Amino acid sequence: MTPEKLIEQAKKAMSHAYAPYSGYKVGAALLCADGTVYGGCNIENASYSPTNCAERTAFFKAVYDGHRDFQAIAIVGGKNGALTGAFPPCGVCRQVMREFCRDDFVIYMGGPGESYQSMTLAELLPCSFSASEHMN
Ligand code: THU
């Protein structure tokens, strides 16, 4: 699966965003080791804090279906769905990635047109807390 194709899936997922409060529509496409792709969107709430990010929606769907091995995630988002720049994952989502992914898990952050930035989980979440390192 190319980064471009995964970003395309994230754009499709963004169309499902429920964001009546912030107006920020976000989509994610999570690539599992077996090639399965899970889409996710942000789902907001009138009480704000129960809001779920697009990335976590994708992860939780995949984990529920039995997936534990992941290769990459593409993320796109912007005000009213307009992609004006790369959309980096929030800290909570980075920590959820840490739970299931190795250092070389790749995060593609899609921007305007065909542009995107790519970083590894190790780059986005250095010196992280994870079960494998801290709970033995
Ligand atoms: N959001 C995501 O979906 N993913 C992130 O990594 C950062 C933020 C959503 C949550 C909220 O619905 C909106 O973007 C504005 O914060």
GROMACS .gro file of C-alpha atoms and ligand atoms in nm:
model
  152
    1MET     CA    1   0.000   0.000   0.000
    2THR     CA    2   0.153   0.331  -0.107
    3PRO     CA    3   0.136   0.641   0.118
    4GLU     CA    4  -0.076   0.810  -0.149
    5LYS     CA    5  -0.336   0.532  -0.142
    6LEU     CA    6  -0.349   0.529   0.238
    7ILE     CA    7  -0.394   0.909   0.242
    8GLU     CA    8  -0.676   0.871  -0.011
    9GLN     CA    9  -0.850   0.632   0.231
   10ALA     CA   10  -0.801   0.885   0.513
   11LYS     CA   11  -0.971   1.151   0.298
   12LYS     CA   12  -1.268   0.918   0.248
   13ALA     CA   13  -1.280   0.855   0.623
   14MET     CA   14  -1.281   1.231   0.687
   15SER     CA   15  -1.619   1.254   0.514
   16HIS     CA   16  -1.767   1.063   0.812
   17ALA     CA   17  -1.641   1.317   1.068
   18TYR     CA   18  -1.893   1.434   1.326
   19ALA     CA   19  -1.755   1.774   1.425
   20PRO     CA   20  -2.040   2.020   1.487
   21TYR     CA   21  -1.851   2.199   1.768
   22SER     CA   22  -1.498   2.261   1.642
   23GLY     CA   23  -1.568   2.235   1.269
   24TYR     CA   24  -1.239   2.042   1.234
   25LYS     CA   25  -1.299   1.735   1.021
   26VAL     CA   26  -1.037   1.465   1.060
   27GLY     CA   27  -0.993   1.129   0.889
   28ALA     CA   28  -0.749   0.845   0.948
   29ALA     CA   29  -0.665   0.522   0.766
   30LEU     CA   30  -0.480   0.257   0.966
   31LEU     CA   31  -0.284  -0.008   0.778
   32CYS     CA   32  -0.263  -0.345   0.953
   33ALA     CA   33   0.025  -0.588   0.895
   34ASP     CA   34  -0.205  -0.816   0.692
   35GLY     CA   35  -0.297  -0.530   0.458
   36THR     CA   36  -0.639  -0.455   0.606
   37VAL     CA   37  -0.718  -0.084   0.629
   38TYR     CA   38  -0.941   0.065   0.898
   39GLY     CA   39  -1.089   0.409   0.856
   40GLY     CA   40  -1.164   0.642   1.145
   41CYS     CA   41  -1.311   0.988   1.191
   42ASN     CA   42  -1.336   1.228   1.482
   43ILE     CA   43  -1.660   1.206   1.678
   44GLU     CA   44  -1.734   1.511   1.892
   45ASN     CA   45  -1.969   1.556   2.184
   46ALA     CA   46  -2.165   1.849   2.331
   47SER     CA   47  -1.978   1.784   2.655
   48TYR     CA   48  -1.647   1.818   2.461
   49SER     CA   49  -1.423   1.583   2.661
   50PRO     CA   50  -1.586   1.258   2.536
   51THR     CA   51  -1.470   1.354   2.184
   52ASN     CA   52  -1.283   1.075   2.010
   53CYS     CA   53  -1.010   1.153   1.757
   54ALA     CA   54  -1.004   0.999   1.411
   55GLU     CA   55  -0.687   0.800   1.484
   56ARG     CA   56  -0.828   0.640   1.798
   57THR     CA   57  -1.153   0.556   1.621
   58ALA     CA   58  -0.948   0.365   1.362
   59PHE     CA   59  -0.732   0.191   1.625
   60PHE     CA   60  -1.024   0.088   1.841
   61LYS     CA   61  -1.217  -0.053   1.546
   62ALA     CA   62  -0.913  -0.255   1.439
   63VAL     CA   63  -0.830  -0.383   1.787
   64TYR     CA   64  -1.191  -0.485   1.841
   65ASP     CA   65  -1.166  -0.691   1.521
   66GLY     CA   66  -0.858  -0.870   1.657
   67HIS     CA   67  -0.573  -0.676   1.495
   68ARG     CA   68  -0.262  -0.609   1.702
   69ASP     CA   69   0.004  -0.561   1.438
   70PHE     CA   70   0.014  -0.229   1.253
   71GLN     CA   71   0.238  -0.075   0.987
   72ALA     CA   72   0.124   0.281   0.927
   73ILE     CA   73  -0.149   0.539   0.965
   74ALA     CA   74  -0.247   0.826   0.735
   75ILE     CA   75  -0.414   1.133   0.886
   76VAL     CA   76  -0.581   1.428   0.716
   77GLY     CA   77  -0.786   1.708   0.859
   78GLY     CA   78  -0.869   2.073   0.870
   79LYS     CA   79  -1.134   2.333   0.942
   80ASN     CA   80  -1.448   2.235   0.751
   81GLY     CA   81  -1.247   1.959   0.585
   82ALA     CA   82  -1.009   2.195   0.403
   83LEU     CA   83  -0.657   2.050   0.403
   84THR     CA   84  -0.433   2.352   0.455
   85GLY     CA   85  -0.137   2.171   0.610
   86ALA     CA   86  -0.016   1.844   0.760
   87PHE     CA   87  -0.236   1.727   1.048
   88PRO     CA   88  -0.023   1.581   1.328
   89PRO     CA   89  -0.177   1.339   1.579
   90CYS     CA   90  -0.253   1.467   1.931
   91GLY     CA   91  -0.059   1.341   2.230
   92VAL     CA   92  -0.332   1.106   2.346
   93CYS     CA   93  -0.342   0.938   2.004
   94ARG     CA   94   0.038   0.908   2.000
   95GLN     CA   95   0.018   0.724   2.332
   96VAL     CA   96  -0.249   0.489   2.193
   97MET     CA   97  -0.017   0.419   1.897
   98ARG     CA   98   0.261   0.345   2.146
   99GLU     CA   99   0.048   0.074   2.305
  100PHE     CA  100   0.028  -0.130   1.986
  101CYS     CA  101   0.307  -0.013   1.757
  102ARG     CA  102   0.682  -0.037   1.733
  103ASP     CA  103   0.922   0.256   1.693
  104ASP     CA  104   0.919   0.219   1.314
  105PHE     CA  105   0.540   0.259   1.280
  106VAL     CA  106   0.492   0.532   1.017
  107ILE     CA  107   0.258   0.831   1.043
  108TYR     CA  108   0.171   0.999   0.712
  109MET     CA  109   0.028   1.348   0.760
  110GLY     CA  110  -0.151   1.456   0.447
  111GLY     CA  111  -0.162   1.819   0.339
  112PRO     CA  112  -0.298   2.014   0.042
  113GLY     CA  113  -0.307   1.834  -0.294
  114GLU     CA  114  -0.075   1.536  -0.301
  115SER     CA  115   0.159   1.671  -0.033
  116TYR     CA  116   0.233   1.483   0.285
  117GLN     CA  117   0.487   1.456   0.566
  118SER     CA  118   0.602   1.128   0.709
  119MET     CA  119   0.743   1.056   1.056
  120THR     CA  120   0.796   0.746   1.267
  121LEU     CA  121   0.638   0.690   1.606
  122ALA     CA  122   0.984   0.714   1.764
  123GLU     CA  123   1.021   1.062   1.615
  124LEU     CA  124   0.674   1.176   1.722
  125LEU     CA  125   0.688   1.027   2.072
  126PRO     CA  126   1.046   1.005   2.199
  127CYS     CA  127   1.127   0.879   2.548
  128SER     CA  128   0.781   0.727   2.574
  129PHE     CA  129   0.603   0.529   2.840
  130SER     CA  130   0.503   0.183   2.723
  131ALA     CA  131   0.403  -0.147   2.874
  132SER     CA  132   0.697  -0.335   2.727
  133GLU     CA  133   0.951  -0.099   2.881
  134HIS     CA  134   0.794  -0.019   3.217
  135MET     CA  135   0.568  -0.298   3.332
  136ASN     CA  136   0.795  -0.604   3.334
  137THU     N1  137  -0.865   1.564   1.638
  137THU     C1  138  -0.844   1.442   1.581
  137THU     O1  139  -0.937   1.378   1.531
  137THU     N2  140  -0.717   1.392   1.582
  137THU     C2  141  -0.610   1.453   1.639
  137THU     O2  142  -0.503   1.395   1.645
  137THU     C3  143  -0.622   1.589   1.691
  137THU     C4  144  -0.761   1.643   1.701
  137THU     C5  145  -1.001   1.618   1.640
  137THU     C6  146  -1.064   1.625   1.776
  137THU     C7  147  -1.165   1.735   1.758
  137THU     O3  148  -1.286   1.681   1.708
  137THU     C8  149  -1.104   1.825   1.651
  137THU     O4  150  -1.001   1.750   1.591
  137THU     C9  151  -1.048   1.955   1.702
  137THU     O5  152  -0.961   1.934   1.806
   0.00000   0.00000   0.00000
